């Protein structure tokens, strides 16, 4: 029995070509998936950057500054006395009547 080497070579080449096409298409699909994932990650990173937070912080900064200024004024005028922490971390006024008694 004689083997037709030309036919054998042709069949092997066809199978190799078909496998190469299959592998290439799978790699192309994976490249597209990787590209899509990369774009999604980039857009997520962009959306989580604190752009809006900067605006919120700017708008919140003024009331906070006003609040601090009001506190300072009330402390300076004697309306409110600053609190200090005791050993058990509870707040008490410096001139508390229980401390003097």
PDB file of C-alpha atoms in Angstrom:
ATOM      1  CA  UNK A   1       0.000   0.000   0.000  1.00  0.00           C
ATOM      2  CA  UNK A   2       1.440   3.240  -1.113  1.00  0.00           C
ATOM      3  CA  UNK A   3       0.803   6.573   0.642  1.00  0.00           C
ATOM      4  CA  UNK A   4      -0.063   9.563  -1.471  1.00  0.00           C
ATOM      5  CA  UNK A   5       2.276  12.056   0.171  1.00  0.00           C
ATOM      6  CA  UNK A   6       1.003  14.957  -1.844  1.00  0.00           C
ATOM      7  CA  UNK A   7      -2.558  14.328  -0.694  1.00  0.00           C
ATOM      8  CA  UNK A   8      -1.339  13.847   2.888  1.00  0.00           C
ATOM      9  CA  UNK A   9       0.568  17.133   2.782  1.00  0.00           C
ATOM     10  CA  UNK A  10      -2.459  18.927   1.363  1.00  0.00           C
ATOM     11  CA  UNK A  11      -4.780  17.578   4.100  1.00  0.00           C
ATOM     12  CA  UNK A  12      -2.289  18.486   6.837  1.00  0.00           C
ATOM     13  CA  UNK A  13      -1.864  22.004   5.431  1.00  0.00           C
ATOM     14  CA  UNK A  14      -5.636  22.482   5.277  1.00  0.00           C
ATOM     15  CA  UNK A  15      -6.007  21.377   8.904  1.00  0.00           C
ATOM     16  CA  UNK A  16      -3.155  23.632   9.984  1.00  0.00           C
ATOM     17  CA  UNK A  17      -4.672  26.548   8.067  1.00  0.00           C
ATOM     18  CA  UNK A  18      -8.082  25.963   9.616  1.00  0.00           C
ATOM     19  CA  UNK A  19      -6.544  25.816  13.109  1.00  0.00           C
ATOM     20  CA  UNK A  20      -4.594  29.011  12.430  1.00  0.00           C
ATOM     21  CA  UNK A  21      -7.760  30.775  11.281  1.00  0.00           C
ATOM     22  CA  UNK A  22      -9.587  29.559  14.386  1.00  0.00           C
ATOM     23  CA  UNK A  23      -6.772  30.653  16.697  1.00  0.00           C
ATOM     24  CA  UNK A  24      -6.482  34.014  14.943  1.00  0.00           C
ATOM     25  CA  UNK A  25     -10.201  34.698  15.254  1.00  0.00           C
ATOM     26  CA  UNK A  26     -10.119  33.753  18.948  1.00  0.00           C
ATOM     27  CA  UNK A  27      -7.161  36.080  19.495  1.00  0.00           C
ATOM     28  CA  UNK A  28      -9.008  38.864  17.676  1.00  0.00           C
ATOM     29  CA  UNK A  29     -12.028  38.316  19.947  1.00  0.00           C
ATOM     30  CA  UNK A  30      -9.788  38.424  23.007  1.00  0.00           C
ATOM     31  CA  UNK A  31      -8.104  41.604  21.762  1.00  0.00           C
ATOM     32  CA  UNK A  32     -11.514  43.212  21.335  1.00  0.00           C
ATOM     33  CA  UNK A  33     -12.585  42.094  24.828  1.00  0.00           C
ATOM     34  CA  UNK A  34      -9.359  43.429  26.325  1.00  0.00           C
ATOM     35  CA  UNK A  35      -9.843  46.714  24.507  1.00  0.00           C
ATOM     36  CA  UNK A  36     -13.454  46.962  25.722  1.00  0.00           C
ATOM     37  CA  UNK A  37     -12.391  46.189  29.292  1.00  0.00           C
ATOM     38  CA  UNK A  38      -9.608  48.742  29.121  1.00  0.00           C
ATOM     39  CA  UNK A  39     -12.010  51.400  27.871  1.00  0.00           C
ATOM     40  CA  UNK A  40     -14.528  50.497  30.576  1.00  0.00           C
ATOM     41  CA  UNK A  41     -11.872  50.716  33.281  1.00  0.00           C
ATOM     42  CA  UNK A  42     -10.673  54.071  31.942  1.00  0.00           C
ATOM     43  CA  UNK A  43     -14.207  55.465  31.912  1.00  0.00           C
ATOM     44  CA  UNK A  44     -14.815  54.155  35.441  1.00  0.00           C
ATOM     45  CA  UNK A  45     -11.621  55.795  36.639  1.00  0.00           C
ATOM     46  CA  UNK A  46     -12.620  59.050  34.962  1.00  0.00           C
ATOM     47  CA  UNK A  47     -16.099  58.912  36.465  1.00  0.00           C
ATOM     48  CA  UNK A  48     -14.746  58.296  39.968  1.00  0.00           C
ATOM     49  CA  UNK A  49     -12.255  61.139  39.882  1.00  0.00           C
ATOM     50  CA  UNK A  50     -13.293  63.811  42.350  1.00  0.00           C
ATOM     51  CA  UNK A  51     -14.419  66.386  39.778  1.00  0.00           C
ATOM     52  CA  UNK A  52     -17.807  66.908  41.367  1.00  0.00           C
ATOM     53  CA  UNK A  53     -16.332  66.608  44.828  1.00  0.00           C
ATOM     54  CA  UNK A  54     -14.073  69.594  44.189  1.00  0.00           C
ATOM     55  CA  UNK A  55     -17.127  71.662  43.343  1.00  0.00           C
ATOM     56  CA  UNK A  56     -18.917  70.387  46.428  1.00  0.00           C
ATOM     57  CA  UNK A  57     -15.929  71.125  48.623  1.00  0.00           C
ATOM     58  CA  UNK A  58     -15.699  74.657  47.265  1.00  0.00           C
ATOM     59  CA  UNK A  59     -19.364  75.309  47.951  1.00  0.00           C
ATOM     60  CA  UNK A  60     -19.072  73.755  51.398  1.00  0.00           C
ATOM     61  CA  UNK A  61     -15.900  75.624  52.301  1.00  0.00           C
ATOM     62  CA  UNK A  62     -17.588  78.980  52.771  1.00  0.00           C
ATOM     63  CA  UNK A  63     -20.236  77.813  55.274  1.00  0.00           C
ATOM     64  CA  UNK A  64     -17.592  75.911  57.211  1.00  0.00           C
ATOM     65  CA  UNK A  65     -15.397  79.015  57.399  1.00  0.00           C
ATOM     66  CA  UNK A  66     -18.394  81.041  58.548  1.00  0.00           C
ATOM     67  CA  UNK A  67     -19.198  78.408  61.168  1.00  0.00           C
ATOM     68  CA  UNK A  68     -15.630  78.487  62.488  1.00  0.00           C
ATOM     69  CA  UNK A  69     -15.682  82.290  62.591  1.00  0.00           C
ATOM     70  CA  UNK A  70     -18.971  82.229  64.531  1.00  0.00           C
ATOM     71  CA  UNK A  71     -17.491  79.736  67.010  1.00  0.00           C
ATOM     72  CA  UNK A  72     -14.418  81.927  67.513  1.00  0.00           C
ATOM     73  CA  UNK A  73     -16.594  84.991  68.075  1.00  0.00           C
ATOM     74  CA  UNK A  74     -18.785  83.203  70.598  1.00  0.00           C
ATOM     75  CA  UNK A  75     -15.734  81.856  72.444  1.00  0.00           C
ATOM     76  CA  UNK A  76     -14.070  85.272  72.491  1.00  0.00           C
ATOM     77  CA  UNK A  77     -17.229  86.953  73.753  1.00  0.00           C
ATOM     78  CA  UNK A  78     -17.561  84.353  76.498  1.00  0.00           C
ATOM     79  CA  UNK A  79     -20.842  82.914  75.228  1.00  0.00           C
ATOM     80  CA  UNK A  80     -19.417  79.480  74.722  1.00  0.00           C
ATOM     81  CA  UNK A  81     -16.480  78.031  76.589  1.00  0.00           C
ATOM     82  CA  UNK A  82     -14.216  75.549  74.823  1.00  0.00           C
ATOM     83  CA  UNK A  83     -14.633  71.953  75.884  1.00  0.00           C
ATOM     84  CA  UNK A  84     -11.774  69.750  76.928  1.00  0.00           C
ATOM     85  CA  UNK A  85     -11.539  65.995  77.001  1.00  0.00           C
ATOM     86  CA  UNK A  86     -11.319  64.151  80.285  1.00  0.00           C
ATOM     87  CA  UNK A  87      -9.688  60.787  80.860  1.00  0.00           C
ATOM     88  CA  UNK A  88     -12.808  58.927  79.748  1.00  0.00           C
ATOM     89  CA  UNK A  89     -12.942  61.068  76.551  1.00  0.00           C
ATOM     90  CA  UNK A  90     -16.177  62.783  77.538  1.00  0.00           C
ATOM     91  CA  UNK A  91     -16.447  66.519  76.999  1.00  0.00           C
ATOM     92  CA  UNK A  92     -16.707  68.873  79.940  1.00  0.00           C
ATOM     93  CA  UNK A  93     -16.507  72.651  80.113  1.00  0.00           C
ATOM     94  CA  UNK A  94     -13.362  74.053  81.677  1.00  0.00           C
ATOM     95  CA  UNK A  95     -15.262  76.010  84.339  1.00  0.00           C
ATOM     96  CA  UNK A  96     -17.743  73.295  85.240  1.00  0.00           C
ATOM     97  CA  UNK A  97     -19.415  73.775  88.656  1.00  0.00           C
ATOM     98  CA  UNK A  98     -18.746  70.111  89.550  1.00  0.00           C
ATOM     99  CA  UNK A  99     -14.986  70.570  89.176  1.00  0.00           C
ATOM    100  CA  UNK A 100     -14.926  73.550  91.549  1.00  0.00           C
ATOM    101  CA  UNK A 101     -17.072  71.859  94.219  1.00  0.00           C
TER     102      UNK A 101
END
